[in-house]
Coordinates of C-alpha atoms and ligand atoms in Angstrom, one line a residue:
M23 CA 0.5 31.7 67.1
Q24 CA 1.5 35.1 68.0
K25 CA 4.0 35.0 70.8
K26 CA 2.5 37.3 74.0
W27 CA 4.1 38.4 77.2
W28 CA 1.9 36.5 79.4
H29 CA 2.6 33.1 77.5
G30 CA 5.2 31.8 79.7
K31 CA 3.5 33.3 83.1
V32 CA 2.5 31.4 86.1
A33 CA -0.8 33.3 87.9
Y34 CA -2.2 32.9 91.6
Q35 CA -5.6 34.0 92.4
I36 CA -6.3 35.7 95.6
Y37 CA -9.9 35.9 97.4
P38 CA -9.3 39.0 99.6
K39 CA -11.6 38.8 102.2
S40 CA -9.7 35.7 103.4
F41 CA -6.0 36.1 102.7
K42 CA -4.9 38.4 105.0
D43 CA -6.0 40.7 107.8
T44 CA -4.0 43.2 109.3
N45 CA -6.6 45.9 111.0
G46 CA -8.0 43.2 113.1
D47 CA -11.8 42.8 111.7
G48 CA -11.6 39.3 110.6
F49 CA -11.7 40.3 107.0
G50 CA -8.4 40.2 104.6
D51 CA -7.4 43.5 103.1
L52 CA -5.1 45.0 100.6
P53 CA -2.7 45.9 103.6
G54 CA -2.4 42.1 103.8
I55 CA -2.3 41.6 100.1
T56 CA 1.0 43.6 100.5
E57 CA 2.6 42.3 103.2
K58 CA 2.3 38.9 101.9
I59 CA 4.3 40.0 98.3
P60 CA 7.3 38.8 99.1
Y61 CA 5.7 35.4 100.1
L62 CA 4.2 35.3 96.4
K63 CA 7.6 36.7 95.1
D64 CA 9.1 33.5 96.8
L65 CA 6.3 31.1 95.6
G66 CA 7.4 32.2 91.7
I67 CA 4.1 33.6 90.8
D68 CA 4.0 36.2 87.9
L69 CA 0.5 37.3 87.9
L70 CA -2.0 37.6 90.8
W71 CA -5.9 37.8 89.9
I72 CA -7.6 39.6 93.0
S73 CA -11.5 38.9 93.5
P74 CA -13.4 42.1 93.8
I75 CA -12.0 44.7 96.0
Y76 CA -14.3 47.2 94.1
K77 CA -17.0 49.3 96.5
S78 CA -20.0 46.7 96.9
P79 CA -22.9 45.7 99.4
F80 CA -21.5 42.1 99.3
A81 CA -24.7 40.0 98.4
D82 CA -22.5 37.9 96.3
Q83 CA -19.1 38.6 97.9
G84 CA -18.2 41.7 95.5
Y85 CA -19.2 40.1 92.5
D86 CA -21.9 43.1 93.0
I87 CA -20.1 46.0 92.2
A88 CA -21.7 49.5 93.5
D89 CA -18.7 51.4 91.8
Y90 CA -16.3 50.3 89.2
Q91 CA -13.7 52.6 90.0
D92 CA -14.0 52.6 94.0
I93 CA -12.2 50.2 96.6
D94 CA -14.5 49.0 99.1
P95 CA -13.9 50.2 102.8
I96 CA -13.6 46.7 104.0
F97 CA -10.4 46.1 102.1
G98 CA -9.0 49.7 102.1
S99 CA -8.5 52.6 100.1
M100 CA -7.5 53.4 96.6
E101 CA -4.3 54.6 98.3
D102 CA -3.8 51.2 99.7
F103 CA -4.4 50.0 96.2
K104 CA -1.6 51.9 95.2
K105 CA 0.6 50.6 97.4
L106 CA -0.2 46.9 96.8
K107 CA 0.3 47.8 93.0
A108 CA 3.9 49.4 94.1
A109 CA 5.1 46.6 96.0
A110 CA 3.7 44.0 92.9
D111 CA 5.6 46.3 90.3
E112 CA 8.4 46.0 92.5
A113 CA 8.4 42.3 92.9
G114 CA 8.0 41.5 89.1
I115 CA 4.3 40.5 89.5
G116 CA 1.3 41.9 87.0
I117 CA -2.2 43.0 88.8
L118 CA -5.0 41.2 87.4
M119 CA -8.2 42.8 88.4
D120 CA -12.1 41.2 88.7
L121 CA -13.8 42.1 85.4
V122 CA -17.7 41.8 86.3
V123 CA -19.8 43.2 83.6
N124 CA -22.2 41.4 82.8
H125 CA -23.9 42.9 86.1
C126 CA -23.4 45.7 88.5
S127 CA -25.4 45.9 91.8
D128 CA -28.8 47.3 92.5
E129 CA -26.9 50.1 94.8
H130 CA -24.7 51.3 91.8
E131 CA -25.8 54.4 91.1
W132 CA -26.6 53.4 87.0
F133 CA -29.4 51.1 89.0
K134 CA -30.7 53.8 91.1
K135 CA -31.0 56.3 87.9
A136 CA -32.6 53.2 86.2
C137 CA -35.2 52.8 88.7
E138 CA -36.3 56.9 88.9
D139 CA -36.6 56.8 84.8
P140 CA -36.6 53.5 83.4
N141 CA -36.7 55.1 79.8
G142 CA -34.3 57.6 80.5
K143 CA -30.5 57.2 79.8
Y144 CA -29.8 54.8 82.9
G145 CA -32.8 52.7 82.2
K146 CA -31.0 51.6 78.7
Y147 CA -28.4 50.4 80.9
F148 CA -30.3 47.4 82.2
I149 CA -32.6 44.8 80.9
I150 CA -36.0 46.0 81.6
R151 CA -39.4 44.4 80.4
E152 CA -43.3 44.4 80.8
G153 CA -44.6 42.1 82.9
K154 CA -46.9 39.3 81.2
D155 CA -50.3 38.9 82.3
G156 CA -48.8 40.2 85.8
K157 CA -46.0 37.7 85.6
E158 CA -42.5 37.7 84.8
P159 CA -41.5 38.1 81.0
N160 CA -40.3 34.6 80.7
N161 CA -39.5 31.8 82.7
L162 CA -35.4 31.7 83.1
R163 CA -34.3 30.9 86.0
A164 CA -31.5 32.8 88.0
C165 CA -27.9 31.1 89.0
F166 CA -28.7 31.9 92.4
G167 CA -32.3 30.1 92.1
G168 CA -35.4 31.8 91.3
S169 CA -36.9 33.7 88.6
V170 CA -34.2 35.9 86.6
W171 CA -36.8 38.2 86.9
D172 CA -38.2 40.6 89.9
K173 CA -40.2 43.7 89.6
L174 CA -38.2 47.0 89.4
P175 CA -38.4 49.0 92.6
G176 CA -41.0 51.7 92.7
H177 CA -42.7 50.1 89.3
D178 CA -45.6 47.8 89.3
N179 CA -45.2 46.1 85.8
L180 CA -41.8 46.7 85.1
Y181 CA -39.1 43.8 85.5
Y182 CA -35.4 44.1 85.4
C183 CA -33.6 40.8 84.5
H184 CA -30.7 39.5 87.1
F185 CA -28.8 36.1 85.9
F186 CA -27.5 36.0 89.4
H187 CA -28.5 37.4 92.7
K188 CA -31.7 39.9 92.7
K189 CA -29.2 42.4 94.0
Q190 CA -27.1 42.2 90.5
P191 CA -28.9 43.5 87.7
D192 CA -27.6 42.0 84.5
L193 CA -26.4 45.4 82.2
N194 CA -27.7 45.8 78.7
W195 CA -24.7 44.8 76.5
F196 CA -26.9 46.0 73.6
N197 CA -26.7 49.6 74.4
P198 CA -23.5 51.1 72.8
E199 CA -23.6 53.6 75.6
L200 CA -23.0 51.3 78.1
R201 CA -20.6 49.4 76.2
E202 CA -18.6 52.6 76.0
E203 CA -18.6 53.5 79.5
I204 CA -17.4 49.9 80.0
Y205 CA -14.6 50.3 77.9
K206 CA -13.3 53.7 79.2
M207 CA -13.8 52.5 83.0
M208 CA -11.6 49.3 81.7
N209 CA -8.7 51.5 80.2
W210 CA -8.8 53.3 83.3
W211 CA -7.3 50.3 84.9
L212 CA -5.4 49.0 82.6
V213 CA -3.8 52.6 81.5
D214 CA -3.8 55.0 84.1
M215 CA -3.4 52.8 87.0
G216 CA -1.5 50.3 84.9
I217 CA -2.7 47.0 86.2
A218 CA -1.7 43.7 84.0
G219 CA -5.1 42.8 82.9
F220 CA -8.5 41.3 83.9
R221 CA -9.9 38.1 84.9
V222 CA -13.6 38.3 82.9
D223 CA -16.3 37.5 85.1
A224 CA -19.7 35.3 84.0
I225 CA -19.0 37.2 80.4
M226 CA -20.9 34.3 78.5
C227 CA -24.1 35.6 80.0
I228 CA -24.1 38.5 77.9
G229 CA -25.0 36.4 75.2
K230 CA -29.0 36.8 75.5
D231 CA -32.0 36.9 73.1
P232 CA -33.5 40.1 73.9
S233 CA -37.0 39.0 72.7
F234 CA -37.1 36.7 75.6
P235 CA -39.0 33.8 74.7
M236 CA -40.5 31.1 76.9
Y237 CA -38.2 28.0 77.3
E238 CA -39.1 24.3 77.2
P239 CA -38.9 23.8 81.3
D240 CA -35.9 21.7 82.5
N241 CA -36.0 18.9 84.8
V242 CA -35.9 20.9 88.2
G243 CA -39.6 20.9 88.2
D244 CA -40.3 24.3 88.9
G245 CA -41.5 25.0 85.2
M246 CA -38.5 27.0 84.5
C247 CA -35.6 26.6 82.5
S248 CA -31.7 27.4 83.3
C249 CA -30.7 30.7 82.4
G250 CA -27.6 28.8 81.0
V251 CA -30.0 27.5 78.0
M252 CA -30.2 30.9 76.6
N253 CA -26.2 31.9 76.9
A254 CA -25.7 28.6 75.3
Q255 CA -27.8 29.7 72.7
N256 CA -26.2 32.8 72.2
V257 CA -22.9 32.4 72.0
D258 CA -22.1 34.3 68.7
V259 CA -24.0 37.5 70.5
A260 CA -21.6 37.1 73.6
V261 CA -18.4 36.9 70.8
N262 CA -19.5 39.9 69.0
F263 CA -19.6 42.0 72.0
L264 CA -16.2 40.4 73.0
R265 CA -14.4 41.0 70.0
E266 CA -15.4 45.1 70.2
M267 CA -14.1 44.5 73.9
N268 CA -10.8 43.4 72.7
S269 CA -10.2 45.5 70.3
R270 CA -11.2 48.7 72.3
T271 CA -9.1 47.6 75.3
F272 CA -6.8 44.4 75.7
T273 CA -5.3 44.2 72.2
P274 CA -4.6 48.1 71.5
N275 CA -2.9 48.2 75.5
D276 CA -1.5 45.0 74.7
K277 CA -2.9 43.5 78.0
Y278 CA -3.6 40.0 79.6
S279 CA -7.0 38.7 79.6
V280 CA -8.3 35.3 81.4
G281 CA -12.5 34.3 80.3
E282 CA -14.6 32.4 82.6
V283 CA -15.9 30.7 79.6
F284 CA -17.9 27.6 79.5
G285 CA -18.7 25.2 76.5
I286 CA -15.6 25.4 74.7
T287 CA -15.6 23.0 71.6
K288 CA -13.2 22.1 68.8
E289 CA -15.6 24.7 66.6
N290 CA -15.6 27.6 68.7
V291 CA -12.4 27.8 70.6
K292 CA -10.6 30.1 67.8
D293 CA -13.1 32.8 68.8
F294 CA -11.6 32.7 71.9
I295 CA -8.3 32.3 72.4
G296 CA -5.3 32.2 69.7
D297 CA -4.3 34.8 67.0
N298 CA -8.2 35.6 66.5
G299 CA -9.2 35.0 70.1
V300 CA -11.2 37.6 72.2
F301 CA -9.2 36.6 75.2
G302 CA -5.3 36.0 76.2
S303 CA -6.7 32.9 77.7
I304 CA -9.7 30.8 78.9
F305 CA -10.0 28.8 82.0
D306 CA -9.9 25.5 81.3
F307 CA -13.1 24.2 83.0
S308 CA -13.4 21.1 81.2
A309 CA -13.9 18.9 84.7
R310 CA -15.9 21.0 86.1
E311 CA -18.2 20.5 83.4
A312 CA -18.1 17.2 82.9
L313 CA -18.5 17.0 86.9
T314 CA -21.9 18.9 86.5
K315 CA -23.3 17.5 83.1
H316 CA -26.0 15.6 84.8
Y317 CA -26.5 18.2 87.4
C318 CA -29.0 17.9 90.1
F319 CA -29.7 20.2 92.8
Y320 CA -28.4 17.3 95.5
G321 CA -25.1 16.3 94.1
F322 CA -23.2 15.1 91.2
E323 CA -21.3 11.7 91.3
K324 CA -17.2 12.1 91.4
L325 CA -15.2 11.9 88.1
S326 CA -12.8 9.1 88.2
V327 CA -9.2 9.6 87.4
K328 CA -9.6 8.2 84.1
Q329 CA -12.7 10.3 82.8
Y330 CA -10.9 13.5 84.8
R331 CA -7.7 12.6 82.6
E332 CA -9.8 12.2 79.6
V333 CA -11.5 15.8 79.5
I334 CA -8.6 17.6 80.7
F335 CA -6.6 15.6 77.7
G336 CA -9.6 16.7 75.7
A337 CA -9.3 20.3 76.1
Q338 CA -5.2 20.4 75.9
E339 CA -5.7 18.9 72.4
T340 CA -8.5 21.1 71.6
A341 CA -6.5 24.2 72.1
N342 CA -3.2 22.2 71.8
T343 CA -2.6 24.2 68.3
T344 CA -5.0 27.2 68.8
G345 CA -4.1 29.4 71.9
F346 CA -3.5 29.6 75.5
L347 CA -6.0 27.7 78.1
A348 CA -5.3 28.5 81.9
P349 CA -5.6 25.5 83.6
V350 CA -7.0 25.6 87.0
I351 CA -7.7 22.5 89.8
E352 CA -10.2 24.7 91.8
N353 CA -11.0 28.6 92.7
H354 CA -13.5 30.3 94.8
D355 CA -16.5 29.0 93.3
E356 CA -15.7 25.5 93.5
P357 CA -14.6 23.2 96.5
R358 CA -11.0 21.8 97.1
G359 CA -9.6 20.4 93.7
V360 CA -7.2 17.6 96.1
T361 CA -11.3 16.3 97.6
T362 CA -13.0 17.1 94.4
W363 CA -10.5 15.4 91.6
L364 CA -8.7 12.7 93.6
P365 CA -9.4 9.2 94.9
L366 CA -9.9 9.1 98.6
M367 CA -6.4 7.5 99.2
W368 CA -5.3 10.2 97.7
Q369 CA -6.8 13.5 99.5
N370 CA -3.3 14.1 101.0
A371 CA -0.3 15.9 100.8
Q372 CA 1.6 13.3 98.3
G373 CA -1.7 13.6 96.2
A374 CA -1.6 17.3 96.6
K375 CA 1.9 17.5 94.9
A376 CA 1.2 15.0 92.2
L377 CA -2.1 17.4 91.3
G378 CA -0.1 20.0 91.6
T379 CA 2.4 18.7 88.9
V380 CA -0.2 18.2 86.6
N381 CA -2.0 21.9 87.1
L382 CA 1.7 23.2 86.7
T383 CA 3.0 21.2 83.3
L384 CA -0.1 21.5 80.9
K385 CA 0.1 23.3 78.2
G386 CA -1.6 27.1 79.1
V387 CA -1.2 30.0 81.8
P388 CA -1.3 27.7 85.1
F389 CA -3.6 29.2 87.9
V390 CA -2.7 28.3 91.4
F391 CA -5.7 29.3 94.2
Q392 CA -4.5 30.6 97.5
G393 CA -4.2 27.6 99.8
Q394 CA -3.7 25.3 97.1
E395 CA -0.1 25.5 97.4
L396 CA -0.7 24.4 101.2
G397 CA -2.5 21.2 99.8
M398 CA -5.8 22.1 101.3
T399 CA -8.8 20.0 101.2
N400 CA -12.4 20.9 101.8
T401 CA -13.1 22.4 105.3
K402 CA -15.6 20.6 107.5
F403 CA -18.9 22.5 107.9
D404 CA -21.0 21.1 110.5
N405 CA -24.2 23.3 110.0
I406 CA -25.3 25.6 107.3
D407 CA -24.6 29.0 109.4
E408 CA -20.9 28.0 109.0
L409 CA -21.7 28.5 105.7
D410 CA -21.7 31.9 104.2
D411 CA -22.5 31.9 100.1
C412 CA -25.7 32.7 98.4
Q413 CA -25.5 29.8 96.5
S414 CA -25.0 27.4 99.3
K415 CA -27.7 28.7 100.9
D416 CA -30.1 28.1 98.0
Q417 CA -28.8 24.4 97.5
Y418 CA -29.4 24.1 101.4
K419 CA -33.1 25.1 100.9
N420 CA -33.4 23.1 97.6
C421 CA -32.4 20.2 99.4
K422 CA -34.2 20.6 102.3
D423 CA -37.5 21.0 99.9
H424 CA -36.9 18.0 98.2
G425 CA -36.6 16.1 101.7
L426 CA -33.2 15.5 102.0
S427 CA -32.4 14.8 105.8
E428 CA -30.2 17.3 107.6
A429 CA -27.0 14.7 107.5
V430 CA -27.5 14.4 103.9
T431 CA -27.6 18.3 103.1
M432 CA -24.8 18.9 105.1
Q433 CA -22.4 16.6 103.2
V434 CA -23.7 18.0 99.8
L435 CA -22.5 21.0 100.9
N436 CA -19.2 19.5 102.5
D437 CA -18.9 18.2 99.1
Q438 CA -19.9 21.1 97.1
A439 CA -19.8 24.3 98.4
R440 CA -18.4 27.1 96.6
D441 CA -17.6 28.3 101.0
H442 CA -14.9 25.6 100.5
G443 CA -12.5 28.3 98.5
R444 CA -13.5 31.2 100.9
V445 CA -12.3 30.6 104.2
P446 CA -9.0 31.8 105.7
M447 CA -5.6 31.6 104.6
L448 CA -3.4 29.8 107.0
W449 CA -0.2 31.5 107.9
D450 CA 0.3 29.5 111.0
D451 CA -0.7 27.4 113.8
S452 CA -1.9 30.5 116.3
E453 CA -5.2 30.7 117.3
Y454 CA -6.5 32.5 114.2
A455 CA -4.0 31.1 111.7
G456 CA -2.2 33.9 111.5
F457 CA -4.8 35.6 109.5
S458 CA -6.3 37.4 111.6
T459 CA -5.9 38.8 115.3
T460 CA -9.7 38.3 115.8
T461 CA -12.4 35.6 115.0
P462 CA -12.4 35.4 111.0
W463 CA -15.4 35.6 109.1
M464 CA -15.2 32.3 107.8
K465 CA -14.5 29.4 109.9
L466 CA -10.7 28.0 109.7
H467 CA -9.9 24.7 108.1
Q468 CA -9.5 22.1 110.4
D469 CA -6.3 20.8 110.0
R470 CA -4.9 24.0 110.1
A471 CA -2.3 23.0 112.9
V472 CA -0.1 21.1 110.3
L473 CA -1.8 22.3 106.8
N474 CA -0.2 25.9 107.2
V475 CA 2.6 28.3 105.7
A476 CA 5.1 28.6 108.7
A477 CA 5.0 25.0 109.3
E478 CA 5.3 23.9 105.8
E479 CA 8.1 26.5 105.2
K480 CA 10.1 24.3 107.6
D481 CA 9.5 21.2 106.0
P482 CA 11.5 20.3 103.0
N483 CA 9.1 17.7 102.1
S484 CA 6.2 20.0 102.5
V485 CA 3.5 20.6 99.5
L486 CA 4.6 24.5 99.7
N487 CA 8.2 23.3 99.0
Y488 CA 7.4 21.4 96.3
Y489 CA 5.1 23.6 94.8
K490 CA 8.2 26.1 95.0
T491 CA 10.5 23.8 93.3
L492 CA 7.5 23.2 90.7
I493 CA 7.3 26.9 89.7
A494 CA 10.8 27.5 89.4
L495 CA 11.3 24.2 87.0
R496 CA 8.5 25.4 84.7
K497 CA 10.3 29.1 84.5
D498 CA 13.5 27.4 84.3
P499 CA 15.4 29.0 81.1
K500 CA 16.3 25.6 79.6
Y501 CA 12.7 24.3 80.0
I502 CA 10.5 27.2 80.2
K503 CA 9.7 27.6 75.9
T504 CA 8.8 23.6 76.1
F505 CA 6.9 24.2 79.3
T506 CA 5.1 27.3 77.1
Y507 CA 5.0 26.2 73.7
G508 CA 5.5 22.5 73.3
N509 CA 2.9 20.6 71.8
F510 CA 0.8 18.2 73.8
V511 CA 1.1 14.4 73.4
A512 CA -1.2 12.2 75.7
L513 CA 0.4 8.7 76.8
E514 CA -1.3 5.6 77.7
D515 CA -2.6 5.0 80.8
P516 CA -1.5 1.8 82.5
N517 CA -3.2 1.3 85.3
D518 CA -6.4 3.7 84.7
H519 CA -5.1 6.0 87.4
T520 CA -2.4 7.9 85.5
I521 CA -2.2 11.0 84.0
A522 CA 0.4 11.0 81.9
Y523 CA 1.7 13.1 78.6
L524 CA 4.8 14.6 76.7
R525 CA 5.5 18.3 76.2
Q526 CA 7.3 18.2 73.1
G527 CA 9.5 21.7 72.5
H528 CA 12.2 22.1 70.1
E529 CA 15.0 21.9 72.6
N530 CA 13.6 19.2 74.3
T531 CA 11.0 16.3 75.1
I532 CA 9.6 16.6 78.7
M533 CA 7.5 13.7 80.2
V534 CA 4.9 14.1 83.1
I535 CA 3.5 11.0 85.1
A536 CA 1.4 11.5 87.9
N537 CA 0.1 8.0 89.4
F538 CA -3.4 8.2 91.5
G539 CA -3.6 4.5 91.5
D540 CA -2.6 1.9 94.3
K541 CA 0.2 0.7 92.2
A542 CA 3.3 1.6 90.5
V543 CA 3.7 2.2 87.0
T544 CA 6.5 2.2 84.4
F545 CA 7.4 4.3 81.6
P546 CA 10.1 4.0 79.1
I547 CA 12.7 6.2 79.4
N548 CA 16.2 6.4 77.0
D549 CA 20.0 5.9 78.9
E550 CA 20.5 9.9 78.7
S551 CA 17.1 10.3 80.6
E552 CA 17.2 12.9 83.5
L553 CA 14.6 13.2 86.3
L554 CA 14.2 16.6 86.5
L555 CA 11.1 16.6 89.9
S556 CA 9.2 14.2 91.7
S557 CA 7.4 13.7 94.1
G558 CA 6.6 10.2 96.4
T559 CA 8.6 8.0 95.3
V560 CA 10.1 7.7 91.7
K561 CA 12.9 5.2 90.3
M562 CA 14.8 5.9 87.5
D563 CA 16.4 2.8 85.6
N564 CA 18.5 4.4 82.8
T565 CA 20.0 1.1 82.0
L566 CA 17.0 -0.8 81.7
D567 CA 15.3 2.3 80.2
K568 CA 12.8 2.9 82.3
V569 CA 11.1 5.0 85.2
T570 CA 8.8 3.3 88.1
V571 CA 6.5 5.9 89.7
A572 CA 5.0 4.9 92.8
E573 CA 1.3 4.7 93.5
G574 CA 0.3 8.4 94.8
S575 CA 4.0 9.9 93.0
S576 CA 4.6 12.2 89.8
A577 CA 7.7 12.4 87.8
I578 CA 9.0 15.1 85.7
V579 CA 11.3 13.7 83.2
L580 CA 14.0 15.1 80.7
L581 CA 13.7 12.2 78.0
Ligands
GLC609 C1 -18.4 33.9 88.5 C2 -17.8 34.5 89.9 C3 -18.5 34.1 90.8 C4 -20.0 34.8 91.0 C5 -20.8 35.1 89.6 C6 -21.7 36.4 89.1 O1 -18.9 33.1 88.4 O2 -16.8 33.7 89.7 O3 -18.1 34.0 92.2 O4 -20.9 34.3 91.9 O5 -19.7 35.1 88.4 O6 -20.8 37.6 89.3
CA610 CA1 -9.3 43.5 107.8

């Protein structure tokens, strides 16, 4: 495997609307991120993925882009971006922009022109089809509910395709002119603006079958089929486009990319990562995929620790010799990892530390999502008005349409809503959590009195201080090669609740143990083994050659 500059890096994701507000309008902004660069440097991160900050009407919180080369005024200006970039450079932090090119906004110039002249240049930038017998061209369901087809404004029997919100028209990747335009825009950010790379959004959606056949309806009961089925059948189509993208943008400029890719298998993984892959890395969504395998509109069953361990180990083994995954426990589309993946008894600071141990010692480029380093759990939402996300609103309606009570419906959202990753970052215990000087656009987390940066900075036992030490350990020159390139080897699970593995490097072997059960576990060590870091209660017994990791604890041991 060729070595790349990003291999030993640790990344952090910012949801900009909720990170730090500096002008008192209740929304986070770019000067807010700039102000917090020292915080991020102190945390030890190298790469910063910022969710979309482009000009947008915010139908899907910025994932609907009206201008790829401008900043939305809510976040500031291009000048503010340059200042942020300069501050990040100074701190040795590379910026990753969010590349959203499966679709744009219906307020993008391209789409406006397409509506004016569907047969002209810009009409070909989109996927426009005639209706069939006065109905949509086929029966695919959009990710946010309803048909993927809506009438092209101003035209009676023409429909445009959108796999997400109706304000997010899909771009036509089969058109080479559109592709060139996208590569040009990407290279402007990569080269002229000097960013480190892109996180590539919803990209498997470009794998389409342009004939748009009818699909077998799925079990939702509306006669439609999830648009993801078309993507799953056309992975090769997407990969071909992505090979071209990579050869025109990332590879020639030696830039990093991390793809939002689902459906990785032992067979196709090499198309995505490694020497012949189209991306620098891809997120490890194996746990998320397992959770939603038997998805139903009103919920999913939690994974046991054993199931969680099996899927993430499976992903590690799939990628082990091929390339780099990007381990994650949560992001802006997910409820919080501590609440989702851990048993009730460890949905606290102790569990957060042990889960962090796993996130940051697996093979790959780990991503930490804002607030994760504080040990944030799900926010308690009392009614639908406290939620903002379009997918949450659709889910609420779905639950209600299926006769679920208000209480059950709110429980569903409290377990699953994307909004959990979108509430304000907690900087201190003041009225607006140090996030803003006014009521923030989203509710503040119920535990903000204790769960906040200022309080945790003061507490040597806090999750935040643990994350700092953990990240520093991962990057310690003595161990960085092993954490980066060391082989992943699964260890037995003695109590069905323990995630344990080895990272075997040329220079040393490191053992990681995270116990989410209700009893202590022991693992063999040797006379010279050394405890590099622990959370909770861990006892090394070199004379008896064993390490004891108490329930809710974690250990990183140099064997
Ligand atoms: C990705 C984004 C999500 C967005 C969707 C459509 O999944 O992470 O937030 O809604 O793509 O762009
Ligand atoms: Ca603001």
